[in-house]
mmCIF file of C-alpha atoms in Angstrom:
data_model
loop_
_atom_site.group_PDB
_atom_site.id
_atom_site.type_symbol
_atom_site.label_atom_id
_atom_site.label_comp_id
_atom_site.label_asym_id
_atom_site.label_seq_id
_atom_site.Cartn_x
_atom_site.Cartn_y
_atom_site.Cartn_z
ATOM 1 C CA MET E 1 -21.419 30.605 -69.978
ATOM 2 C CA LEU E 2 -22.708 28.145 -67.733
ATOM 3 C CA SER E 3 -25.249 26.731 -70.858
ATOM 4 C CA PHE E 4 -22.376 26.927 -73.221
ATOM 5 C CA LEU E 5 -20.467 24.026 -70.982
ATOM 6 C CA VAL E 6 -23.186 22.437 -70.253
ATOM 7 C CA ARG E 7 -24.005 22.243 -74.065
ATOM 8 C CA TYR E 8 -20.170 20.870 -75.059
ATOM 9 C CA SER E 9 -19.795 18.752 -72.040
ATOM 10 C CA LEU E 10 -18.795 16.045 -73.675
ATOM 11 C CA PRO E 11 -15.526 17.413 -75.465
ATOM 12 C CA PHE E 12 -14.854 19.683 -72.189
ATOM 13 C CA MET E 13 -14.397 16.452 -70.428
ATOM 14 C CA PHE E 14 -11.542 15.143 -72.398
ATOM 15 C CA PHE E 15 -10.188 19.122 -72.505
ATOM 16 C CA PHE E 16 -10.068 19.382 -68.750
ATOM 17 C CA ALA E 17 -7.790 16.140 -68.396
ATOM 18 C CA LEU E 18 -5.415 17.385 -71.042
ATOM 19 C CA VAL E 19 -6.167 20.787 -68.675
ATOM 20 C CA GLY E 20 -4.917 18.702 -65.807
ATOM 21 C CA PHE E 21 -2.064 16.586 -67.595
ATOM 22 C CA PHE E 22 -0.348 20.132 -68.910
ATOM 23 C CA PHE E 23 -1.131 22.049 -65.601
ATOM 24 C CA PRO E 24 -0.041 19.745 -63.061
ATOM 25 C CA ARG E 25 -0.086 21.945 -60.175
ATOM 26 C CA VAL E 26 -4.046 23.086 -60.770
ATOM 27 C CA SER E 27 -4.356 19.080 -60.536
ATOM 28 C CA ALA E 28 -2.548 18.939 -57.643
ATOM 29 C CA TRP E 29 -4.694 21.719 -56.126
ATOM 30 C CA VAL E 30 -7.914 19.792 -57.364
ATOM 31 C CA PHE E 31 -7.102 16.252 -55.854
ATOM 32 C CA PRO E 32 -7.671 16.673 -52.216
ATOM 33 C CA TYR E 33 -11.799 17.788 -53.092
ATOM 34 C CA LEU E 34 -12.229 15.164 -55.069
ATOM 35 C CA PRO E 35 -13.704 13.142 -52.729
ATOM 36 C CA TYR E 36 -16.294 15.765 -51.888
ATOM 37 C CA VAL E 37 -17.230 16.364 -55.454
ATOM 38 C CA LEU E 38 -17.138 12.811 -55.446
ATOM 39 C CA PHE E 39 -20.163 12.511 -52.806
ATOM 40 C CA SER E 40 -21.953 15.790 -54.159
ATOM 41 C CA LEU E 41 -22.153 14.485 -57.957
ATOM 42 C CA MET E 42 -23.494 11.095 -56.401
ATOM 43 C CA THR E 43 -26.116 12.197 -53.897
ATOM 44 C CA LEU E 44 -26.946 15.189 -56.746
ATOM 45 C CA THR E 45 -27.531 11.889 -59.589
ATOM 46 C CA LEU E 46 -29.391 10.229 -57.464
ATOM 47 C CA LEU E 47 -31.825 12.797 -56.433
ATOM 48 C CA SER E 48 -32.531 13.844 -60.232
ATOM 49 C CA ILE E 49 -33.657 10.221 -60.860
ATOM 50 C CA LYS E 50 -37.518 8.694 -60.581
ATOM 51 C CA GLN E 51 -37.298 6.471 -57.472
ATOM 52 C CA SER E 52 -40.002 4.258 -57.988
ATOM 53 C CA GLU E 53 -38.609 3.849 -62.272
ATOM 54 C CA LEU E 54 -35.248 3.492 -60.606
ATOM 55 C CA MET E 55 -36.246 0.249 -58.481
ATOM 56 C CA ARG E 56 -38.265 -0.909 -61.398
ATOM 57 C CA ARG E 57 -34.671 -1.355 -63.017
ATOM 58 C CA LEU E 58 -33.005 -2.716 -60.432
ATOM 59 C CA SER E 59 -35.243 -5.488 -59.722
ATOM 60 C CA ARG E 60 -34.098 -6.573 -63.635
ATOM 61 C CA LEU E 61 -31.755 -9.686 -63.657
ATOM 62 C CA SER E 62 -30.178 -8.249 -66.889
ATOM 63 C CA VAL E 63 -28.631 -5.006 -64.966
ATOM 64 C CA TRP E 64 -27.296 -7.908 -62.059
ATOM 65 C CA LEU E 65 -25.751 -9.866 -65.154
ATOM 66 C CA TYR E 66 -24.174 -6.583 -66.420
ATOM 67 C CA ALA E 67 -23.088 -5.872 -63.145
ATOM 68 C CA LEU E 68 -20.991 -9.030 -63.004
ATOM 69 C CA LEU E 69 -19.667 -8.596 -66.955
ATOM 70 C CA HIS E 70 -18.760 -5.105 -65.785
ATOM 71 C CA SER E 71 -16.358 -6.590 -62.456
ATOM 72 C CA LEU E 72 -15.866 -10.113 -62.277
ATOM 73 C CA PHE E 73 -15.843 -10.922 -66.053
ATOM 74 C CA PHE E 74 -13.087 -8.484 -66.385
ATOM 75 C CA MET E 75 -10.867 -9.228 -63.387
ATOM 76 C CA VAL E 76 -11.237 -12.983 -63.971
ATOM 77 C CA LEU E 77 -9.914 -11.188 -67.524
ATOM 78 C CA VAL E 78 -7.345 -9.867 -66.104
ATOM 79 C CA LEU E 79 -5.890 -12.339 -63.909
ATOM 80 C CA GLY E 80 -5.969 -14.706 -66.728
ATOM 81 C CA LEU E 81 -3.638 -12.356 -68.481
ATOM 82 C CA SER E 82 -1.406 -11.543 -65.989
ATOM 83 C CA TYR E 83 -0.278 -15.778 -65.994
ATOM 84 C CA PHE E 84 0.707 -14.983 -69.670
ATOM 85 C CA LEU E 85 2.108 -11.565 -69.598
ATOM 86 C CA PRO E 86 5.119 -9.967 -67.388
ATOM 87 C CA MET E 87 3.551 -7.846 -64.662
ATOM 88 C CA SER E 88 4.620 -6.216 -61.238
ATOM 89 C CA ASP E 89 2.009 -7.477 -58.323
ATOM 90 C CA ASP E 90 1.256 -3.660 -57.778
ATOM 91 C CA LEU E 91 0.404 -3.301 -61.447
ATOM 92 C CA LEU E 92 -1.402 -6.641 -61.305
ATOM 93 C CA LEU E 93 -3.104 -5.144 -57.969
ATOM 94 C CA ALA E 94 -4.272 -1.766 -60.025
ATOM 95 C CA MET E 95 -5.263 -3.441 -62.549
ATOM 96 C CA LEU E 96 -7.398 -5.851 -60.874
ATOM 97 C CA ALA E 97 -8.707 -2.975 -58.734
ATOM 98 C CA ILE E 98 -9.746 -1.248 -61.854
ATOM 99 C CA ALA E 99 -11.546 -3.817 -63.291
ATOM 100 C CA ALA E 100 -13.354 -4.195 -59.765
ATOM 101 C CA THR E 101 -14.570 -0.372 -60.040
ATOM 102 C CA GLY E 102 -18.267 0.213 -60.389
ATOM 103 C CA SER E 103 -19.129 2.953 -63.483
ATOM 104 C CA LEU E 104 -18.676 6.519 -62.781
ATOM 105 C CA PHE E 105 -21.672 8.374 -61.117
ATOM 106 C CA ALA E 106 -21.416 10.725 -64.340
ATOM 107 C CA THR E 107 -22.621 8.135 -66.500
ATOM 108 C CA PRO E 108 -26.284 8.879 -66.288
ATOM 109 C CA ALA E 109 -25.401 12.930 -66.790
ATOM 110 C CA ILE E 110 -23.048 11.502 -69.704
ATOM 111 C CA VAL E 111 -25.220 9.057 -70.963
ATOM 112 C CA ARG E 112 -28.457 11.887 -70.810
ATOM 113 C CA ALA E 113 -26.251 14.160 -72.592
ATOM 114 C CA LEU E 114 -25.824 11.545 -75.441
ATOM 115 C CA GLY E 115 -29.276 11.154 -75.490
ATOM 116 C CA PHE E 116 -30.168 7.591 -74.383
ATOM 117 C CA ASP E 117 -31.699 5.832 -71.587
ATOM 118 C CA HIS E 118 -29.587 7.455 -68.744
ATOM 119 C CA ILE E 119 -32.254 5.632 -65.819
ATOM 120 C CA GLN E 120 -30.931 2.256 -67.785
ATOM 121 C CA ALA E 121 -27.562 3.442 -66.875
ATOM 122 C CA MET E 122 -28.277 4.572 -63.562
ATOM 123 C CA ALA E 123 -29.283 1.003 -62.438
ATOM 124 C CA MET E 124 -25.979 -0.425 -64.231
ATOM 125 C CA THR E 125 -23.950 2.166 -62.302
ATOM 126 C CA ILE E 126 -25.427 1.712 -59.038
ATOM 127 C CA THR E 127 -25.359 -2.231 -59.356
ATOM 128 C CA THR E 128 -22.061 -2.257 -60.219
ATOM 129 C CA THR E 129 -21.021 0.321 -56.936
ATOM 130 C CA LEU E 130 -23.022 -1.952 -55.092
ATOM 131 C CA LEU E 131 -20.556 -4.955 -56.035
ATOM 132 C CA LEU E 132 -17.877 -3.239 -55.790
ATOM 133 C CA PRO E 133 -17.323 -3.902 -51.685
ATOM 134 C CA ILE E 134 -17.208 -7.623 -52.667
ATOM 135 C CA ASN E 135 -15.460 -7.132 -55.966
ATOM 136 C CA LEU E 136 -12.649 -5.227 -54.354
ATOM 137 C CA SER E 137 -12.717 -7.387 -51.314
ATOM 138 C CA LEU E 138 -11.483 -10.345 -53.858
ATOM 139 C CA ALA E 139 -8.849 -8.402 -55.422
ATOM 140 C CA LEU E 140 -7.045 -7.744 -52.489
ATOM 141 C CA LEU E 141 -6.939 -11.215 -51.510
ATOM 142 C CA ILE E 142 -5.919 -12.379 -54.487
ATOM 143 C CA LYS E 143 -2.963 -10.784 -54.496
ATOM 144 C CA PRO E 144 -2.060 -9.576 -50.854
ATOM 145 C CA ILE E 145 -0.403 -6.882 -49.743
ATOM 146 C CA ALA E 146 3.057 -7.321 -48.529
ATOM 147 C CA GLU E 147 3.156 -5.606 -44.886
ATOM 148 C CA VAL E 148 0.050 -3.951 -44.952
ATOM 149 C CA GLY E 149 -3.200 -5.895 -43.731
ATOM 150 C CA LEU E 150 -6.662 -4.757 -44.743
ATOM 151 C CA ASP E 151 -8.346 -2.666 -42.387
ATOM 152 C CA TRP E 152 -12.169 -3.728 -42.483
ATOM 153 C CA GLU E 153 -13.108 -1.547 -39.778
ATOM 154 C CA THR E 154 -11.791 2.035 -41.821
ATOM 155 C CA TYR E 155 -13.014 0.046 -45.353
ATOM 156 C CA LEU E 156 -16.382 -0.610 -43.899
ATOM 157 C CA ILE E 157 -16.842 3.309 -42.834
ATOM 158 C CA ARG E 158 -15.770 4.603 -46.251
ATOM 159 C CA LEU E 159 -18.217 2.324 -47.740
ATOM 160 C CA VAL E 160 -20.774 3.767 -45.579
ATOM 161 C CA VAL E 161 -19.734 7.192 -46.412
ATOM 162 C CA PHE E 162 -19.314 6.943 -49.631
ATOM 163 C CA ILE E 163 -21.748 3.759 -51.502
ATOM 164 C CA PHE E 164 -24.472 3.968 -48.782
ATOM 165 C CA GLY E 165 -24.217 7.494 -47.594
ATOM 166 C CA PRO E 166 -25.643 9.387 -50.600
ATOM 167 C CA MET E 167 -27.854 6.737 -51.350
ATOM 168 C CA ALA E 168 -29.877 6.725 -47.517
ATOM 169 C CA PHE E 169 -29.623 10.015 -47.968
ATOM 170 C CA SER E 170 -31.267 10.726 -51.548
ATOM 171 C CA TYR E 171 -33.800 7.896 -50.321
ATOM 172 C CA LEU E 172 -34.746 10.406 -47.003
ATOM 173 C CA VAL E 173 -35.048 13.339 -49.095
ATOM 174 C CA HIS E 174 -37.268 11.859 -51.522
ATOM 175 C CA ARG E 175 -39.355 10.870 -48.582
ATOM 176 C CA LEU E 176 -39.355 13.954 -46.765
ATOM 177 C CA VAL E 177 -39.244 16.441 -49.493
ATOM 178 C CA PRO E 178 -42.368 17.561 -51.095
ATOM 179 C CA VAL E 179 -42.761 16.452 -54.711
ATOM 180 C CA VAL E 180 -43.523 19.716 -55.939
ATOM 181 C CA ILE E 181 -40.464 21.537 -54.313
ATOM 182 C CA LEU E 182 -38.026 18.674 -54.922
ATOM 183 C CA ASN E 183 -38.529 19.012 -58.714
ATOM 184 C CA ARG E 184 -38.399 22.366 -58.784
ATOM 185 C CA VAL E 185 -35.229 22.579 -56.930
ATOM 186 C CA LEU E 186 -34.142 19.273 -59.716
ATOM 187 C CA LEU E 187 -34.749 21.224 -62.461
ATOM 188 C CA THR E 188 -32.833 23.856 -62.252
ATOM 189 C CA VAL E 189 -29.812 22.355 -60.210
ATOM 190 C CA SER E 190 -29.963 18.832 -62.911
ATOM 191 C CA PRO E 191 -28.549 20.264 -65.953
ATOM 192 C CA TYR E 192 -25.564 21.652 -64.068
ATOM 193 C CA THR E 193 -24.269 18.439 -62.320
ATOM 194 C CA ILE E 194 -22.340 17.214 -65.227
ATOM 195 C CA LEU E 195 -20.141 20.324 -64.567
ATOM 196 C CA LEU E 196 -18.883 18.803 -61.524
ATOM 197 C CA VAL E 197 -17.611 15.881 -63.694
ATOM 198 C CA PHE E 198 -15.016 17.840 -65.279
ATOM 199 C CA ALA E 199 -12.982 17.753 -61.654
ATOM 200 C CA PHE E 200 -11.805 14.383 -62.069
ATOM 201 C CA PRO E 201 -10.024 14.331 -65.287
ATOM 202 C CA LEU E 202 -8.683 17.233 -64.077
ATOM 203 C CA GLY E 203 -7.616 16.300 -60.593
ATOM 204 C CA LEU E 204 -6.786 12.837 -61.183
ATOM 205 C CA VAL E 205 -4.891 13.053 -64.287
ATOM 206 C CA GLY E 206 -1.595 14.929 -61.916
ATOM 207 C CA SER E 207 -0.411 11.446 -60.817
ATOM 208 C CA PHE E 208 0.343 10.109 -63.997
ATOM 209 C CA ARG E 209 1.685 13.060 -64.761
ATOM 210 C CA GLU E 210 4.289 13.102 -61.931
ATOM 211 C CA MET E 211 5.235 9.415 -62.991
ATOM 212 C CA PHE E 212 5.584 11.061 -66.472
ATOM 213 C CA ASP E 213 8.343 13.533 -65.669
ATOM 214 C CA ALA E 214 9.580 10.890 -63.388
ATOM 215 C CA ASN E 215 10.328 8.542 -66.206
ATOM 216 C CA MET E 216 8.672 8.722 -69.585
ATOM 217 C CA LEU E 217 8.929 5.424 -70.901
ATOM 218 C CA HIS E 218 7.272 3.610 -67.984
ATOM 219 C CA ALA E 219 4.563 6.320 -67.724
ATOM 220 C CA MET E 220 3.673 5.984 -71.461
ATOM 221 C CA GLY E 221 3.528 2.228 -70.899
ATOM 222 C CA TYR E 222 0.961 2.906 -68.089
ATOM 223 C CA PHE E 223 -0.704 4.638 -70.751
ATOM 224 C CA LEU E 224 -0.906 2.200 -73.228
ATOM 225 C CA ILE E 225 -2.129 -0.229 -70.604
ATOM 226 C CA ALA E 226 -5.026 2.137 -69.592
ATOM 227 C CA LEU E 227 -5.876 2.550 -73.854
ATOM 228 C CA ILE E 228 -5.821 -1.136 -73.857
ATOM 229 C CA ILE E 229 -8.279 -1.668 -70.490
ATOM 230 C CA CYS E 230 -10.569 1.164 -71.608
ATOM 231 C CA LEU E 231 -10.662 -0.329 -75.341
ATOM 232 C CA VAL E 232 -11.169 -3.656 -74.313
ATOM 233 C CA PHE E 233 -13.569 -2.914 -71.828
ATOM 234 C CA PHE E 234 -15.565 -1.106 -73.909
ATOM 235 C CA VAL E 235 -15.598 -2.513 -77.356
ATOM 236 C CA THR E 236 -16.625 -6.239 -75.255
ATOM 237 C CA ALA E 237 -19.971 -4.770 -73.922
ATOM 238 C CA PHE E 238 -20.635 -3.059 -77.344
ATOM 239 C CA LEU E 239 -20.297 -6.633 -78.921
ATOM 240 C CA LEU E 240 -21.927 -8.551 -76.183
ATOM 241 C CA TYR E 241 -25.177 -6.089 -76.331
ATOM 242 C CA ARG E 242 -25.261 -5.177 -80.201
ATOM 243 C CA LYS E 243 -28.091 -7.498 -80.756
ATOM 244 C CA GLN E 244 -30.016 -5.554 -78.414
ATOM 245 C CA GLY E 245 -30.233 -2.232 -80.447
ATOM 246 C CA VAL E 246 -27.361 0.322 -81.223
ATOM 247 C CA GLU E 247 -28.569 2.326 -78.145
ATOM 248 C CA ILE E 248 -28.548 -0.019 -75.647
ATOM 249 C CA ALA E 249 -25.044 -1.231 -76.845
ATOM 250 C CA LEU E 250 -23.473 1.961 -76.951
ATOM 251 C CA SER E 251 -25.020 2.696 -73.232
ATOM 252 C CA ALA E 252 -23.379 -0.694 -72.160
ATOM 253 C CA ALA E 253 -20.143 0.107 -73.319
ATOM 254 C CA ILE E 254 -19.724 3.987 -72.575
ATOM 255 C CA THR E 255 -21.095 2.465 -68.418
ATOM 256 C CA SER E 256 -18.556 -0.252 -69.129
ATOM 257 C CA GLY E 257 -15.909 1.812 -70.192
ATOM 258 C CA ASN E 258 -16.452 4.917 -67.359
ATOM 259 C CA ARG E 259 -14.910 3.564 -64.056
ATOM 260 C CA ASN E 260 -15.340 5.299 -60.749
ATOM 261 C CA VAL E 261 -11.998 5.383 -59.910
ATOM 262 C CA LEU E 262 -11.463 7.589 -57.445
ATOM 263 C CA LEU E 263 -14.574 5.866 -55.375
ATOM 264 C CA THR E 264 -12.449 2.732 -55.421
ATOM 265 C CA TYR E 265 -9.171 5.049 -54.128
ATOM 266 C CA SER E 266 -11.688 6.819 -51.515
ATOM 267 C CA VAL E 267 -12.759 3.429 -50.245
ATOM 268 C CA ALA E 268 -9.207 1.305 -49.972
ATOM 269 C CA GLY E 269 -6.915 4.238 -50.487
ATOM 270 C CA VAL E 270 -2.804 2.685 -49.818
ATOM 271 C CA LEU E 271 -4.228 -0.567 -50.048
ATOM 272 C CA LEU E 272 -4.174 -0.686 -53.545
ATOM 273 C CA GLY E 273 -0.354 -0.182 -54.240
ATOM 274 C CA PRO E 274 1.744 2.675 -55.157
ATOM 275 C CA ALA E 275 0.722 1.834 -59.320
ATOM 276 C CA PHE E 276 -3.233 2.688 -58.539
ATOM 277 C CA LEU E 277 -2.929 5.835 -59.011
ATOM 278 C CA PRO E 278 -0.747 6.382 -62.047
ATOM 279 C CA LEU E 279 -2.299 3.961 -63.680
ATOM 280 C CA ALA E 280 -6.327 5.696 -62.890
ATOM 281 C CA GLY E 281 -4.988 8.868 -64.087
ATOM 282 C CA ALA E 282 -3.320 7.782 -67.536
ATOM 283 C CA LEU E 283 -7.089 6.328 -67.620
ATOM 284 C CA GLN E 284 -8.476 9.771 -67.155
ATOM 285 C CA ILE E 285 -7.498 10.307 -71.042
ATOM 286 C CA PRO E 286 -9.085 7.677 -72.924
ATOM 287 C CA THR E 287 -11.904 7.721 -70.717
ATOM 288 C CA TYR E 288 -13.159 11.206 -71.016
ATOM 289 C CA LEU E 289 -12.719 10.959 -74.802
ATOM 290 C CA LEU E 290 -15.171 8.088 -74.904
ATOM 291 C CA PRO E 291 -17.945 10.070 -74.850
ATOM 292 C CA VAL E 292 -16.875 12.103 -78.036
ATOM 293 C CA ILE E 293 -16.115 8.928 -80.115
ATOM 294 C CA THR E 294 -19.441 7.049 -78.810
ATOM 295 C CA ARG E 295 -21.305 10.273 -79.907
ATOM 296 C CA TRP E 296 -19.314 10.050 -83.263
ATOM 297 C CA LEU E 297 -20.161 6.205 -83.842
ATOM 298 C CA HIS E 298 -24.008 6.641 -82.848
ATOM 299 C CA LYS E 299 -24.147 8.983 -85.882
ATOM 300 C CA SER E 300 -21.973 6.582 -87.981
ATOM 301 C CA LEU E 301 -24.182 3.105 -87.039
ATOM 302 C CA LEU E 302 -27.606 4.918 -87.651
ATOM 303 C CA SER E 303 -26.261 6.423 -90.836
#
């Protein structure tokens, strides 16, 4: 059964987003456990990557330039759109926070499932995650929150726990555990890390379902915004990297489209305002449809 889920993991991600929407009680039950799943996924993903090769990729300027595109470029784009399109301060803050968000830590596993360079995807994911504290702070300062100040102490503690914690743990394990033993364990565990990804669409989409039950038209507006955000991020990255080849372009596109909104929420929480979780929930449906679309695009472009 596990091997079947791993083999068809890409469509199953989208399937679990639909399960979370149609069964909101299940989604609500899973949601409180998502931070633990996130920490586990980040740690296992980092452990499964060859450290020397990863550091070599992280030293490339191109990876950091991608990280700026992934976050600051889209933040400026969202901010620019806010001057022409009517939107509430809460919605603008939510959109800025999503633009500031790093790539999902499941992205390397998704990219590997597609047959692309997962180490490059890991390097891009790490750089966008490392820039998250700066980008998120800018988003919170650009649109000050009415009666809530930024609790820097809590913010920094959460950054250490959810971003630097898995990185430090992975580094120590690679230094202390013999390579033969570590590789044997990872060889058994790594193929199944993608199963942890199913919890994210399942648990996050429930907040969107709550909005849908309260006001269907309002929720459909949020879904349309989420769809546009996902599409713009994906298409922009693909077009900018198209000259470097189909696989590189699609890797950049899916890395840009996948947003680790749970990490952002775990770090900043209520500071992101009431619009963030419903918009993040709506984003799960197009986000987890992207791997399926990417596989189809890859076959179409190659043929």
